[in-house]
mmCIF file of C-alpha atoms in Angstrom:
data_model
loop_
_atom_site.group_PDB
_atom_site.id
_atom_site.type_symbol
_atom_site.label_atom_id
_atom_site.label_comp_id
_atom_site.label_asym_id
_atom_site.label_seq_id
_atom_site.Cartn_x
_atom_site.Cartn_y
_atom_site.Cartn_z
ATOM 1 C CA UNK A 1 -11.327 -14.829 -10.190
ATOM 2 C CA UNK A 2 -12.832 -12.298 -12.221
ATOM 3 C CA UNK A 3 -11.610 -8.901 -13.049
ATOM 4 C CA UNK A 4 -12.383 -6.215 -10.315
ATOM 5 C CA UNK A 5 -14.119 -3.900 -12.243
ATOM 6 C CA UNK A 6 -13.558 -1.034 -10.100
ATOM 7 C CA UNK A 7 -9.580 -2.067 -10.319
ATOM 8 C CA UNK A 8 -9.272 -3.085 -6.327
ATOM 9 C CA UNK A 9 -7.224 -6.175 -7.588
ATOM 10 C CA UNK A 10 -3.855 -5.186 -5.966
ATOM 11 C CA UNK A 11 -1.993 -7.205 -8.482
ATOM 12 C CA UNK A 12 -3.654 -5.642 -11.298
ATOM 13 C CA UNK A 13 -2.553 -2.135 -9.735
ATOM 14 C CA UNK A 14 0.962 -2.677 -9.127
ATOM 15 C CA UNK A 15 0.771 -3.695 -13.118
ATOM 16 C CA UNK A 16 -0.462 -0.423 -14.055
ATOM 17 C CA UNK A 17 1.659 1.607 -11.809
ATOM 18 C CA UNK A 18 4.748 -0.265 -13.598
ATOM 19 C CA UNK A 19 3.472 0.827 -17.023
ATOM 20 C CA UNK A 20 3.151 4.194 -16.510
ATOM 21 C CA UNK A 21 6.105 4.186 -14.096
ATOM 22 C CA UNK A 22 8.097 2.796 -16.886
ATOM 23 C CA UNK A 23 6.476 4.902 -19.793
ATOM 24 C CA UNK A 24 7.290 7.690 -17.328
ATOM 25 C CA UNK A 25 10.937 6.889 -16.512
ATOM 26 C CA UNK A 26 11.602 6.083 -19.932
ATOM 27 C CA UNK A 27 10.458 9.264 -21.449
ATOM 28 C CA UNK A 28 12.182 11.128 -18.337
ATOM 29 C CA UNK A 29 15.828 9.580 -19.594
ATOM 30 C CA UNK A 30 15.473 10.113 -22.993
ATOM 31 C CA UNK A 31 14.317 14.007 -22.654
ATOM 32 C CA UNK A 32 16.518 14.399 -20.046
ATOM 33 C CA UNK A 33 19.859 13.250 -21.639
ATOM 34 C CA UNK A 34 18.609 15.196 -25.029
ATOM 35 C CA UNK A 35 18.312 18.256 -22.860
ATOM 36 C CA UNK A 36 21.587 17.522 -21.624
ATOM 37 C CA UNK A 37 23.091 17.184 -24.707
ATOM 38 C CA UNK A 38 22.099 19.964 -26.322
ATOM 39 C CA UNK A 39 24.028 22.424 -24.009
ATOM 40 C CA UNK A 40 21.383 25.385 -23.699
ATOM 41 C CA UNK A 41 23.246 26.608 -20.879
ATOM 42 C CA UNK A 42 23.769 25.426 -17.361
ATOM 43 C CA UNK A 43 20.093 25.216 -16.135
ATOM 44 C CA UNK A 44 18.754 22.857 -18.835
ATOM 45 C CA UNK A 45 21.870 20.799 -18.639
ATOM 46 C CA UNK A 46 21.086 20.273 -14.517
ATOM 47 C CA UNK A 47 17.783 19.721 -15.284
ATOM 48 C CA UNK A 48 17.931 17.629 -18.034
ATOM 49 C CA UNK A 49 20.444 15.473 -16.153
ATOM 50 C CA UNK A 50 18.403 15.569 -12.897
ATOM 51 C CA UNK A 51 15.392 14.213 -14.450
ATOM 52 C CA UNK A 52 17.530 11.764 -16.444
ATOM 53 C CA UNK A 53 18.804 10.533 -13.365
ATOM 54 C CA UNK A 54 15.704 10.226 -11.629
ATOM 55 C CA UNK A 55 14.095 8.361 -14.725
ATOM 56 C CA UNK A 56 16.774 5.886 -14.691
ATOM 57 C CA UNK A 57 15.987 5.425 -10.606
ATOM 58 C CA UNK A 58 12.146 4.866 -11.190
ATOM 59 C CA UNK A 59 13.233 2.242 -14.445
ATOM 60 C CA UNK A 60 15.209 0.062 -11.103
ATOM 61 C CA UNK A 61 12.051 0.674 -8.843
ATOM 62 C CA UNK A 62 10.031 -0.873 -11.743
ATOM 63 C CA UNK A 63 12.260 -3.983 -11.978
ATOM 64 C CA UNK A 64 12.803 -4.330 -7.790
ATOM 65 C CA UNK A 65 9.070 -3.775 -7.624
ATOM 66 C CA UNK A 66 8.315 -6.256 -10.120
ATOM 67 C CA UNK A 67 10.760 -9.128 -8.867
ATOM 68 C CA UNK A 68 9.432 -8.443 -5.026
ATOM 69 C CA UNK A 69 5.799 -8.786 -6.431
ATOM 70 C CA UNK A 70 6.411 -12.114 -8.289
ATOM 71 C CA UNK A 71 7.675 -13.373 -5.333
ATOM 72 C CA UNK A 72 5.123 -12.474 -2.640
ATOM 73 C CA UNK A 73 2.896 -14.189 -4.860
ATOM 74 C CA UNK A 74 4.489 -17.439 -5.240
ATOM 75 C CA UNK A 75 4.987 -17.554 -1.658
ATOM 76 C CA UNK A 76 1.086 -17.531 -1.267
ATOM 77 C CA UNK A 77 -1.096 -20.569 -1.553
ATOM 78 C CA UNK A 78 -3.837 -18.577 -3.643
ATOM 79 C CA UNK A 79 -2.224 -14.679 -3.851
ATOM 80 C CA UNK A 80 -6.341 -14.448 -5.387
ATOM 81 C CA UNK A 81 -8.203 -15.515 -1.859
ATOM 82 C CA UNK A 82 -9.663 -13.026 -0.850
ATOM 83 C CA UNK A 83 -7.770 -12.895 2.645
ATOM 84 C CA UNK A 84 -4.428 -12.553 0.283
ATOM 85 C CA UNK A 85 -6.240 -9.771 -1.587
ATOM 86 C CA UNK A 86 -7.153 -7.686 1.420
ATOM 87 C CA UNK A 87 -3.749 -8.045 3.074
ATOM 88 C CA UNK A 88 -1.736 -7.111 -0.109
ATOM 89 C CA UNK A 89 -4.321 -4.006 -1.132
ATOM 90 C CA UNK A 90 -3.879 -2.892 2.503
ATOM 91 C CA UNK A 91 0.152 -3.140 2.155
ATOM 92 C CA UNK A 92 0.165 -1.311 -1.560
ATOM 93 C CA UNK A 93 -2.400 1.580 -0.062
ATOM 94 C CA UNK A 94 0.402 1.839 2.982
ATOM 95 C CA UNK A 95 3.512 2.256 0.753
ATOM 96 C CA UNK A 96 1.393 4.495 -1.879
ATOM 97 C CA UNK A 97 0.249 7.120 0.692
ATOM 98 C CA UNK A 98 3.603 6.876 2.424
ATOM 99 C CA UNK A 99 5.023 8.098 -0.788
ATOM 100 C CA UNK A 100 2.762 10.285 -1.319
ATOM 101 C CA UNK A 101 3.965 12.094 1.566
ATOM 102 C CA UNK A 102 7.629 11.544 0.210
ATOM 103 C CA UNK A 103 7.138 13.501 -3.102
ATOM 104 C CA UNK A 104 5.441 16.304 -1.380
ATOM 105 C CA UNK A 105 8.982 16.251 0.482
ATOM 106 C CA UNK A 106 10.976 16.307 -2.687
ATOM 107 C CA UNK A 107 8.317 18.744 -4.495
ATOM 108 C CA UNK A 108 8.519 21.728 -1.210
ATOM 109 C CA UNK A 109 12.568 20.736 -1.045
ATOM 110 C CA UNK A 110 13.023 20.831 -4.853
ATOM 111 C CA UNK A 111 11.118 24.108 -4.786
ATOM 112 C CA UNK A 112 13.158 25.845 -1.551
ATOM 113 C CA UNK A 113 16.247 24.700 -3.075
ATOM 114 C CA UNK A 114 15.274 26.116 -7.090
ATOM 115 C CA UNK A 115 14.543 29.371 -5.222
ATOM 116 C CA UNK A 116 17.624 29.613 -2.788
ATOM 117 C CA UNK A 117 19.403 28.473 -5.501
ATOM 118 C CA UNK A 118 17.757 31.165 -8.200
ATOM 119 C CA UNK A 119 21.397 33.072 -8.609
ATOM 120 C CA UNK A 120 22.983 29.589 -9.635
ATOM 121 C CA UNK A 121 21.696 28.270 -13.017
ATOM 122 C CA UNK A 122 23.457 24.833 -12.774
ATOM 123 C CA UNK A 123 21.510 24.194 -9.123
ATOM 124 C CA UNK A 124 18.875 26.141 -9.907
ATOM 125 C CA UNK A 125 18.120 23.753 -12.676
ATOM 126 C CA UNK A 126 19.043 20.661 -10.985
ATOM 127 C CA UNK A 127 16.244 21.843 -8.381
ATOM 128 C CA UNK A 128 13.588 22.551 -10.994
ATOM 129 C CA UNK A 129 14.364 18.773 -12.315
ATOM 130 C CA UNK A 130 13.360 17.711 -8.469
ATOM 131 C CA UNK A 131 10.438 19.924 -8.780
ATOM 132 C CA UNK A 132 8.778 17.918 -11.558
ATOM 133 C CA UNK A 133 9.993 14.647 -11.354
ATOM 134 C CA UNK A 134 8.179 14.994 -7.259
ATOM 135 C CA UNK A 135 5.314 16.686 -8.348
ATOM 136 C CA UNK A 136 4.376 13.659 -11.374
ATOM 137 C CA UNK A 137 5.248 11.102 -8.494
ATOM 138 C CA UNK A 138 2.750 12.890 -6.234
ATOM 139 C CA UNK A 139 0.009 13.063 -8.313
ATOM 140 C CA UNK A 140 0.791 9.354 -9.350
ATOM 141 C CA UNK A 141 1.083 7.598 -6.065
ATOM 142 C CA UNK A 142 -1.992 9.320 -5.231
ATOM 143 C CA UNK A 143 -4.368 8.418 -8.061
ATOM 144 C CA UNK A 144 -2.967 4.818 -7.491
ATOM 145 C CA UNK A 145 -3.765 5.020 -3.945
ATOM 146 C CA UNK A 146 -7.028 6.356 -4.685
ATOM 147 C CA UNK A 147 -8.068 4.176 -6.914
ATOM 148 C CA UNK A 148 -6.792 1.108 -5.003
ATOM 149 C CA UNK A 149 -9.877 1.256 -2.729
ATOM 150 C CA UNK A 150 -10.759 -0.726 0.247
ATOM 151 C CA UNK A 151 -11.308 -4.071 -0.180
#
């Protein structure tokens, strides 16, 4: 099959939501922990540590992901027929716009909390982490959902 040149290939998406998953993850751990380390006070500790921690989650989505998407493909005859195509763009459009909805959830919580929380550096940070690391999922899962189209 040839590429889809307006990037509908399902496959080809959950590739490029792994690399900038990853990229993202990756860069989240290694700012995060050098926040961390560099003890500027409570709040950039808690929020270097909460967006390491949340990097190092979205590295294990990345590999789950990746190992579930393998195998749904093997398990199809031709995961390129066009009913196969249809079914899994339909499935990754589901689970992107579901999450969507998710890291508005984290982005309004992370923000209640960081404001209840103002008088507190340590949680006040740890809420700001939530803040950003839902607000770059948000605007992720929704490009990718975008751009997944309708097949």
């Amino acid at each position: 099959m040839a590429a889809d040149p307006r990037g509908r290939d399902p496959w080809a998406r959950q590739d490029a939501l792994a690399r900038s998953t990853t990229a993202w993850g990756a860069a989240s751990v290694v700012a995060g922990l050098g926040l961390a380390a560099a003890r500027r006070g409570p709040f950039a500790t808690a929020f270097g540590t909460q967006n390491a921690g949340w990097g190092a989650v979205d590295l294990v989505i990345v590999v789950v992901a990746g190992r579930l998407k393998r195998r749904r493909m093997a398990r199809l005859p031709d995961p390129y027929a066009d009913d196969a195509l249809a079914a899994e763009s339909r499935t990754l459009r589901r689970v992107l716009w579901a999450n969507v909805v998710l890291d508005a959830g984290y982005v309004a919580g992370g923000a209640a909390l960081w404001r209840w929380r103002r008088d507190r550096p340590g949680a006040a940070g740890a809420s700001a982490g939530i803040v950003v690391q839902g607000a770059f999922l948000l605007l992720h899962d929704a490009h990718h959902a975008y751009w997944s189209g309708r097949r």
